[in-house]
PDB file of C-alpha atoms and ligand atoms in Angstrom:
ATOM      1  CA  MET J  23      58.293  94.198 172.092  1.00  0.00           C
ATOM      2  CA  LYS J  24      58.881  96.265 168.986  1.00  0.00           C
ATOM      3  CA  TYR J  25      60.848  93.555 167.160  1.00  0.00           C
ATOM      4  CA  GLU J  26      60.698  89.751 167.123  1.00  0.00           C
ATOM      5  CA  ALA J  27      63.967  89.141 165.293  1.00  0.00           C
ATOM      6  CA  VAL J  28      67.336  90.778 164.773  1.00  0.00           C
ATOM      7  CA  ILE J  29      69.331  90.150 161.595  1.00  0.00           C
ATOM      8  CA  PHE J  30      73.031  90.918 161.880  1.00  0.00           C
ATOM      9  CA  ASP J  31      75.374  91.778 159.058  1.00  0.00           C
ATOM     10  CA  LEU J  32      78.591  89.787 159.477  1.00  0.00           C
ATOM     11  CA  ASP J  33      81.634  91.699 158.172  1.00  0.00           C
ATOM     12  CA  GLY J  34      82.076  94.816 160.271  1.00  0.00           C
ATOM     13  CA  VAL J  35      79.243  94.082 162.719  1.00  0.00           C
ATOM     14  CA  ILE J  36      80.031  90.679 164.225  1.00  0.00           C
ATOM     15  CA  VAL J  37      83.653  90.382 163.212  1.00  0.00           C
ATOM     16  CA  ILE J  38      86.421  92.686 161.989  1.00  0.00           C
ATOM     17  CA  THR J  39      86.638  91.019 158.566  1.00  0.00           C
ATOM     18  CA  ASP J  40      85.540  94.200 156.740  1.00  0.00           C
ATOM     19  CA  SER J  41      89.141  95.376 157.027  1.00  0.00           C
ATOM     20  CA  TYR J  42      90.371  92.017 155.677  1.00  0.00           C
ATOM     21  CA  HIS J  43      88.142  92.391 152.600  1.00  0.00           C
ATOM     22  CA  GLN J  44      89.644  95.834 151.975  1.00  0.00           C
ATOM     23  CA  LYS J  45      93.187  94.557 152.472  1.00  0.00           C
ATOM     24  CA  ALA J  46      92.617  91.696 150.033  1.00  0.00           C
ATOM     25  CA  TRP J  47      91.127  94.102 147.453  1.00  0.00           C
ATOM     26  CA  LYS J  48      93.998  96.518 147.908  1.00  0.00           C
ATOM     27  CA  ILE J  49      96.733  93.921 147.383  1.00  0.00           C
ATOM     28  CA  SER J  50      95.020  92.134 144.480  1.00  0.00           C
ATOM     29  CA  ALA J  51      94.139  95.452 142.813  1.00  0.00           C
ATOM     30  CA  LEU J  52      97.771  96.524 142.890  1.00  0.00           C
ATOM     31  CA  GLU J  53      98.744  93.219 141.289  1.00  0.00           C
ATOM     32  CA  PHE J  54      96.354  94.045 138.446  1.00  0.00           C
ATOM     33  CA  GLY J  55      97.719  97.564 138.010  1.00  0.00           C
ATOM     34  CA  ILE J  56      94.949  99.324 139.938  1.00  0.00           C
ATOM     35  CA  ASP J  57      95.813 102.068 142.409  1.00  0.00           C
ATOM     36  CA  TYR J  58      93.303 101.248 145.167  1.00  0.00           C
ATOM     37  CA  LYS J  59      92.181 104.247 147.214  1.00  0.00           C
ATOM     38  CA  ASP J  60      91.166 103.788 150.865  1.00  0.00           C
ATOM     39  CA  GLU J  61      88.223 106.160 150.476  1.00  0.00           C
ATOM     40  CA  TRP J  62      86.539 103.577 148.208  1.00  0.00           C
ATOM     41  CA  GLU J  63      86.042 101.244 151.166  1.00  0.00           C
ATOM     42  CA  GLU J  64      82.564 102.499 152.079  1.00  0.00           C
ATOM     43  CA  GLU J  65      81.347 102.015 148.510  1.00  0.00           C
ATOM     44  CA  LEU J  66      82.364  98.365 148.465  1.00  0.00           C
ATOM     45  CA  LYS J  67      80.957  97.265 151.827  1.00  0.00           C
ATOM     46  CA  GLY J  68      78.212  94.661 151.435  1.00  0.00           C
ATOM     47  CA  LEU J  69      78.476  94.309 147.635  1.00  0.00           C
ATOM     48  CA  ASP J  70      79.159  90.764 146.490  1.00  0.00           C
ATOM     49  CA  ARG J  71      82.570  89.818 145.139  1.00  0.00           C
ATOM     50  CA  ARG J  72      81.814  90.429 141.470  1.00  0.00           C
ATOM     51  CA  GLU J  73      79.910  93.669 142.098  1.00  0.00           C
ATOM     52  CA  SER J  74      82.772  94.917 144.297  1.00  0.00           C
ATOM     53  CA  MET J  75      85.242  94.238 141.502  1.00  0.00           C
ATOM     54  CA  GLU J  76      83.058  95.959 138.905  1.00  0.00           C
ATOM     55  CA  ARG J  77      82.718  98.994 141.220  1.00  0.00           C
ATOM     56  CA  LEU J  78      86.479  99.054 141.747  1.00  0.00           C
ATOM     57  CA  LEU J  79      87.148  98.931 138.015  1.00  0.00           C
ATOM     58  CA  LYS J  80      84.689 101.767 137.450  1.00  0.00           C
ATOM     59  CA  LEU J  81      86.204 103.913 140.203  1.00  0.00           C
ATOM     60  CA  SER J  82      89.727 103.350 138.921  1.00  0.00           C
ATOM     61  CA  GLU J  83      88.669 103.642 135.265  1.00  0.00           C
ATOM     62  CA  LYS J  84      90.493 100.398 134.534  1.00  0.00           C
ATOM     63  CA  LEU J  85      89.439  97.948 131.834  1.00  0.00           C
ATOM     64  CA  LEU J  86      90.103  94.238 132.267  1.00  0.00           C
ATOM     65  CA  SER J  87      89.324  91.357 129.914  1.00  0.00           C
ATOM     66  CA  LYS J  88      86.899  88.591 130.938  1.00  0.00           C
ATOM     67  CA  GLU J  89      89.835  86.311 131.690  1.00  0.00           C
ATOM     68  CA  GLU J  90      91.651  88.945 133.763  1.00  0.00           C
ATOM     69  CA  LYS J  91      88.467  89.617 135.753  1.00  0.00           C
ATOM     70  CA  LYS J  92      88.198  85.912 136.566  1.00  0.00           C
ATOM     71  CA  LYS J  93      91.801  85.870 137.774  1.00  0.00           C
ATOM     72  CA  PHE J  94      91.321  89.076 139.775  1.00  0.00           C
ATOM     73  CA  LEU J  95      88.285  87.614 141.602  1.00  0.00           C
ATOM     74  CA  HIS J  96      90.109  84.394 142.297  1.00  0.00           C
ATOM     75  CA  ARG J  97      93.170  86.205 143.602  1.00  0.00           C
ATOM     76  CA  LYS J  98      91.140  88.504 145.870  1.00  0.00           C
ATOM     77  CA  ASN J  99      89.399  85.538 147.474  1.00  0.00           C
ATOM     78  CA  GLU J 100      92.654  83.618 147.771  1.00  0.00           C
ATOM     79  CA  LEU J 101      94.176  86.527 149.702  1.00  0.00           C
ATOM     80  CA  TYR J 102      91.039  86.934 151.812  1.00  0.00           C
ATOM     81  CA  LEU J 103      91.042  83.244 152.740  1.00  0.00           C
ATOM     82  CA  GLU J 104      94.690  83.541 153.770  1.00  0.00           C
ATOM     83  CA  LEU J 105      93.821  86.537 155.962  1.00  0.00           C
ATOM     84  CA  ILE J 106      90.929  84.816 157.726  1.00  0.00           C
ATOM     85  CA  GLU J 107      92.751  81.544 158.274  1.00  0.00           C
ATOM     86  CA  GLY J 108      93.862  82.457 161.791  1.00  0.00           C
ATOM     87  CA  LEU J 109      90.514  83.920 162.897  1.00  0.00           C
ATOM     88  CA  ASN J 110      89.307  82.909 166.343  1.00  0.00           C
ATOM     89  CA  GLU J 111      86.950  84.182 169.045  1.00  0.00           C
ATOM     90  CA  ALA J 112      89.321  87.064 169.855  1.00  0.00           C
ATOM     91  CA  VAL J 113      88.329  88.959 166.702  1.00  0.00           C
ATOM     92  CA  VAL J 114      84.626  89.029 167.510  1.00  0.00           C
ATOM     93  CA  MET J 115      83.542  92.664 167.997  1.00  0.00           C
ATOM     94  CA  ARG J 116      83.143  93.748 171.613  1.00  0.00           C
ATOM     95  CA  GLY J 117      79.720  93.123 173.131  1.00  0.00           C
ATOM     96  CA  VAL J 118      78.413  90.990 170.243  1.00  0.00           C
ATOM     97  CA  LYS J 119      78.192  87.666 172.054  1.00  0.00           C
ATOM     98  CA  GLU J 120      76.641  89.129 175.221  1.00  0.00           C
ATOM     99  CA  THR J 121      74.097  91.134 173.196  1.00  0.00           C
ATOM    100  CA  ILE J 122      72.982  88.116 171.166  1.00  0.00           C
ATOM    101  CA  ILE J 123      72.696  85.961 174.299  1.00  0.00           C
ATOM    102  CA  GLU J 124      70.540  88.658 175.946  1.00  0.00           C
ATOM    103  CA  LEU J 125      68.254  88.838 172.897  1.00  0.00           C
ATOM    104  CA  ARG J 126      67.806  85.068 172.792  1.00  0.00           C
ATOM    105  CA  LYS J 127      67.114  84.902 176.530  1.00  0.00           C
ATOM    106  CA  ASN J 128      64.196  87.238 175.875  1.00  0.00           C
ATOM    107  CA  GLY J 129      62.789  85.136 173.046  1.00  0.00           C
ATOM    108  CA  ILE J 130      64.108  87.272 170.177  1.00  0.00           C
ATOM    109  CA  LYS J 131      65.147  85.275 167.102  1.00  0.00           C
ATOM    110  CA  THR J 132      68.566  85.944 165.625  1.00  0.00           C
ATOM    111  CA  ALA J 133      70.014  85.521 162.145  1.00  0.00           C
ATOM    112  CA  VAL J 134      73.007  86.522 160.075  1.00  0.00           C
ATOM    113  CA  GLY J 135      72.394  88.407 156.809  1.00  0.00           C
ATOM    114  CA  SER J 136      75.646  88.498 154.861  1.00  0.00           C
ATOM    115  CA  THR J 137      76.492  88.745 151.180  1.00  0.00           C
ATOM    116  CA  SER J 138      79.693  86.806 151.793  1.00  0.00           C
ATOM    117  CA  LYS J 139      80.080  83.292 150.409  1.00  0.00           C
ATOM    118  CA  ASN J 140      82.610  82.750 153.211  1.00  0.00           C
ATOM    119  CA  ALA J 141      80.182  83.577 156.031  1.00  0.00           C
ATOM    120  CA  MET J 142      79.699  79.996 157.285  1.00  0.00           C
ATOM    121  CA  ARG J 143      83.434  79.426 157.377  1.00  0.00           C
ATOM    122  CA  ILE J 144      83.954  82.608 159.390  1.00  0.00           C
ATOM    123  CA  LEU J 145      81.175  81.783 161.883  1.00  0.00           C
ATOM    124  CA  SER J 146      82.662  78.368 162.414  1.00  0.00           C
ATOM    125  CA  LEU J 147      86.189  79.805 162.899  1.00  0.00           C
ATOM    126  CA  ILE J 148      84.947  82.260 165.529  1.00  0.00           C
ATOM    127  CA  GLY J 149      82.696  79.667 167.182  1.00  0.00           C
ATOM    128  CA  LEU J 150      79.444  81.637 166.920  1.00  0.00           C
ATOM    129  CA  THR J 151      77.382  79.432 164.576  1.00  0.00           C
ATOM    130  CA  ASP J 152      75.128  78.168 167.395  1.00  0.00           C
ATOM    131  CA  LEU J 153      74.083  81.694 168.419  1.00  0.00           C
ATOM    132  CA  PHE J 154      71.947  82.127 165.298  1.00  0.00           C
ATOM    133  CA  ASP J 155      68.619  80.570 164.370  1.00  0.00           C
ATOM    134  CA  TYR J 156      69.472  80.974 160.695  1.00  0.00           C
ATOM    135  CA  VAL J 157      72.352  82.113 158.494  1.00  0.00           C
ATOM    136  CA  SER J 158      71.367  83.845 155.258  1.00  0.00           C
ATOM    137  CA  TYR J 159      74.487  84.343 153.156  1.00  0.00           C
ATOM    138  CA  GLY J 160      76.134  84.364 149.764  1.00  0.00           C
ATOM    139  CA  GLU J 161      75.600  80.645 149.134  1.00  0.00           C
ATOM    140  CA  ASN J 162      71.842  80.611 149.740  1.00  0.00           C
ATOM    141  CA  ILE J 163      70.840  83.816 147.934  1.00  0.00           C
ATOM    142  CA  LYS J 164      71.064  84.953 144.313  1.00  0.00           C
ATOM    143  CA  LYS J 165      71.465  88.714 144.699  1.00  0.00           C
ATOM    144  CA  GLY J 166      73.620  90.457 147.314  1.00  0.00           C
ATOM    145  CA  LYS J 167      73.056  93.828 148.975  1.00  0.00           C
ATOM    146  CA  PRO J 168      71.667  96.388 148.123  1.00  0.00           C
ATOM    147  CA  GLU J 169      69.015  93.888 146.934  1.00  0.00           C
ATOM    148  CA  PRO J 170      66.764  92.864 149.858  1.00  0.00           C
ATOM    149  CA  GLU J 171      66.943  89.097 149.239  1.00  0.00           C
ATOM    150  CA  VAL J 172      69.502  88.306 151.947  1.00  0.00           C
ATOM    151  CA  PHE J 173      67.287  89.811 154.659  1.00  0.00           C
ATOM    152  CA  LEU J 174      63.952  88.596 153.257  1.00  0.00           C
ATOM    153  CA  ASN J 175      65.379  85.078 153.080  1.00  0.00           C
ATOM    154  CA  ALA J 176      66.364  85.324 156.758  1.00  0.00           C
ATOM    155  CA  ALA J 177      62.913  86.613 157.794  1.00  0.00           C
ATOM    156  CA  ALA J 178      61.180  83.821 155.842  1.00  0.00           C
ATOM    157  CA  HIS J 179      63.286  81.151 157.560  1.00  0.00           C
ATOM    158  CA  LEU J 180      62.731  82.728 160.979  1.00  0.00           C
ATOM    159  CA  LYS J 181      59.001  82.964 160.181  1.00  0.00           C
ATOM    160  CA  VAL J 182      58.915  86.613 161.278  1.00  0.00           C
ATOM    161  CA  SER J 183      57.278  89.387 159.279  1.00  0.00           C
ATOM    162  CA  PRO J 184      59.787  91.933 157.835  1.00  0.00           C
ATOM    163  CA  SER J 185      58.128  94.736 159.826  1.00  0.00           C
ATOM    164  CA  LYS J 186      59.094  92.869 163.025  1.00  0.00           C
ATOM    165  CA  CYS J 187      62.753  92.454 162.028  1.00  0.00           C
ATOM    166  CA  LEU J 188      65.568  94.818 162.945  1.00  0.00           C
ATOM    167  CA  VAL J 189      68.691  94.763 160.760  1.00  0.00           C
ATOM    168  CA  VAL J 190      72.097  95.761 162.164  1.00  0.00           C
ATOM    169  CA  GLU J 191      74.448  97.048 159.466  1.00  0.00           C
ATOM    170  CA  ASP J 192      77.729  98.884 158.985  1.00  0.00           C
ATOM    171  CA  GLY J 193      77.476  99.438 155.223  1.00  0.00           C
ATOM    172  CA  GLU J 194      75.297 101.703 153.078  1.00  0.00           C
ATOM    173  CA  ALA J 195      74.464  98.861 150.655  1.00  0.00           C
ATOM    174  CA  GLY J 196      73.126  96.921 153.648  1.00  0.00           C
ATOM    175  CA  VAL J 197      71.054  99.863 154.889  1.00  0.00           C
ATOM    176  CA  LYS J 198      69.541 100.136 151.403  1.00  0.00           C
ATOM    177  CA  ALA J 199      68.834  96.389 151.372  1.00  0.00           C
ATOM    178  CA  ALA J 200      67.039  96.680 154.736  1.00  0.00           C
ATOM    179  CA  ASN J 201      64.982  99.647 153.444  1.00  0.00           C
ATOM    180  CA  ARG J 202      64.013  97.648 150.364  1.00  0.00           C
ATOM    181  CA  ALA J 203      63.054  94.672 152.569  1.00  0.00           C
ATOM    182  CA  HIS J 204      60.796  97.051 154.587  1.00  0.00           C
ATOM    183  CA  MET J 205      62.811  96.366 157.710  1.00  0.00           C
ATOM    184  CA  ASP J 206      64.072  98.915 160.223  1.00  0.00           C
ATOM    185  CA  CYS J 207      67.827  99.284 160.363  1.00  0.00           C
ATOM    186  CA  ALA J 208      70.343 100.204 163.048  1.00  0.00           C
ATOM    187  CA  TYR J 209      73.496 101.581 161.426  1.00  0.00           C
ATOM    188  CA  LEU J 210      76.541 100.760 163.548  1.00  0.00           C
ATOM    189  CA  SER J 211      79.483 103.138 163.269  1.00  0.00           C
ATOM    190  CA  LYS J 212      81.640 105.265 165.526  1.00  0.00           C
ATOM    191  CA  LYS J 213      82.670 107.507 162.609  1.00  0.00           C
ATOM    192  CA  ARG J 214      79.635 107.917 160.357  1.00  0.00           C
ATOM    193  CA  ARG J 215      75.857 108.293 160.460  1.00  0.00           C
ATOM    194  CA  SER J 216      73.428 106.986 157.890  1.00  0.00           C
ATOM    195  CA  PRO J 217      70.518 109.265 156.971  1.00  0.00           C
ATOM    196  CA  TYR J 218      68.640 106.220 155.650  1.00  0.00           C
ATOM    197  CA  ALA J 219      68.767 104.146 158.843  1.00  0.00           C
ATOM    198  CA  GLN J 220      66.046 104.384 161.508  1.00  0.00           C
ATOM    199  CA  TYR J 221      68.702 104.273 164.249  1.00  0.00           C
ATOM    200  CA  ASN J 222      72.340 105.268 164.361  1.00  0.00           C
ATOM    201  CA  ILE J 223      74.273 103.444 167.060  1.00  0.00           C
ATOM    202  CA  GLU J 224      77.930 103.423 168.119  1.00  0.00           C
ATOM    203  CA  ILE J 225      77.967 100.221 170.146  1.00  0.00           C
ATOM    204  CA  ILE J 226      76.140  96.957 169.521  1.00  0.00           C
ATOM    205  CA  GLU J 227      74.574  96.884 173.026  1.00  0.00           C
ATOM    206  CA  ALA J 228      72.511  99.931 171.985  1.00  0.00           C
ATOM    207  CA  ILE J 229      70.131  97.644 170.089  1.00  0.00           C
ATOM    208  CA  LEU J 230      68.831  96.123 173.352  1.00  0.00           C
ATOM    209  CA  PRO J 231      66.677  99.090 174.466  1.00  0.00           C
ATOM    210  CA  ILE J 232      65.549  99.528 170.847  1.00  0.00           C
ATOM    211  CA  VAL J 233      64.366  95.913 170.560  1.00  0.00           C
ATOM    212  CA  PHE J 234      62.829  95.775 174.029  1.00  0.00           C
ATOM    213  CA  SER J 235      60.964  99.110 173.747  1.00  0.00           C
TER     214      SER J 235
HETATM  215  P1  B16 H 392      82.948  87.153 149.736  1.00  0.00           P
HETATM  216  P2  B16 H 392      78.624  91.440 154.558  1.00  0.00           P
HETATM  217  C1  B16 H 392      80.165  91.366 152.399  1.00  0.00           C
HETATM  218  O1  B16 H 392      79.772  90.858 153.611  1.00  0.00           O
HETATM  219  C2  B16 H 392      81.325  92.312 152.564  1.00  0.00           C
HETATM  220  O2  B16 H 392      80.910  93.491 153.234  1.00  0.00           O
HETATM  221  C3  B16 H 392      81.864  92.707 151.217  1.00  0.00           C
HETATM  222  O3  B16 H 392      82.963  93.559 151.368  1.00  0.00           O
HETATM  223  C4  B16 H 392      82.239  91.452 150.420  1.00  0.00           C
HETATM  224  O4  B16 H 392      82.654  91.786 149.109  1.00  0.00           O
HETATM  225  C5  B16 H 392      81.034  90.525 150.338  1.00  0.00           C
HETATM  226  O5  B16 H 392      80.585  90.227 151.633  1.00  0.00           O
HETATM  227  C6  B16 H 392      81.329  89.243 149.587  1.00  0.00           C
HETATM  228  O6  B16 H 392      82.232  88.465 150.318  1.00  0.00           O
HETATM  229  O7  B16 H 392      83.933  87.587 148.731  1.00  0.00           O
HETATM  230  O8  B16 H 392      83.556  86.558 150.993  1.00  0.00           O
HETATM  231  O9  B16 H 392      81.860  86.283 149.163  1.00  0.00           O
HETATM  232  O10 B16 H 392      79.064  92.826 154.934  1.00  0.00           O
HETATM  233  O11 B16 H 392      77.343  91.369 153.767  1.00  0.00           O
HETATM  234  O12 B16 H 392      78.646  90.472 155.724  1.00  0.00           O
HETATM  235 MG1   MG H 393      79.290  94.768 156.726  1.00  0.00          MG
END
């Protein structure tokens, strides 16, 4: 088999929380006098909370004091936590569970690679924690995407060489992180293609023939 492990991004690949992140940024930004534009969404995907805020401030050309930045970050996460409170299995992306079960049946290791500090909470809310051999996320890494640490940490815990790992991502920062980790990447999107990913897929099940080839 071409790959021995698959590392899944969380927000936007396993669960629809990418839209919740954007909603929380949009509302909190407005509260801080920032006119959030929907087209910024792609630029924020995968960046950690602080980096996302800094990018937002740059894009909107808004200056905030250290204290205001602290409040902004707190408020965004507060809103995000409110939004995810009611999450359950129903919000898992179509085909995710079946695809992961099929991989595991064939001896492929599975991990999550997410910048989010809330990843464990989300996995527990949607009842998928047991489907992964390891969860690499915001609380056990120092640098988020596009740095490769989140994926390299997963590979090290799975004891699989990076060249034998396939990353599944929906964000450009994540594709870059996979490139920097020397891992192949399948970019999952129905609307866009990534020129930097080795594979562009529209549905998650499409990774099965790639992994088993
Ligand atoms: P939190 P991923 C990323 O998760 C999100 O794409 C990004 O929008 C978010 O800012 C980041 O997690 C940090 O999340 O504020 O919950 O720590 O795509 O790497 O799964
Ligand atoms: Mg994502």
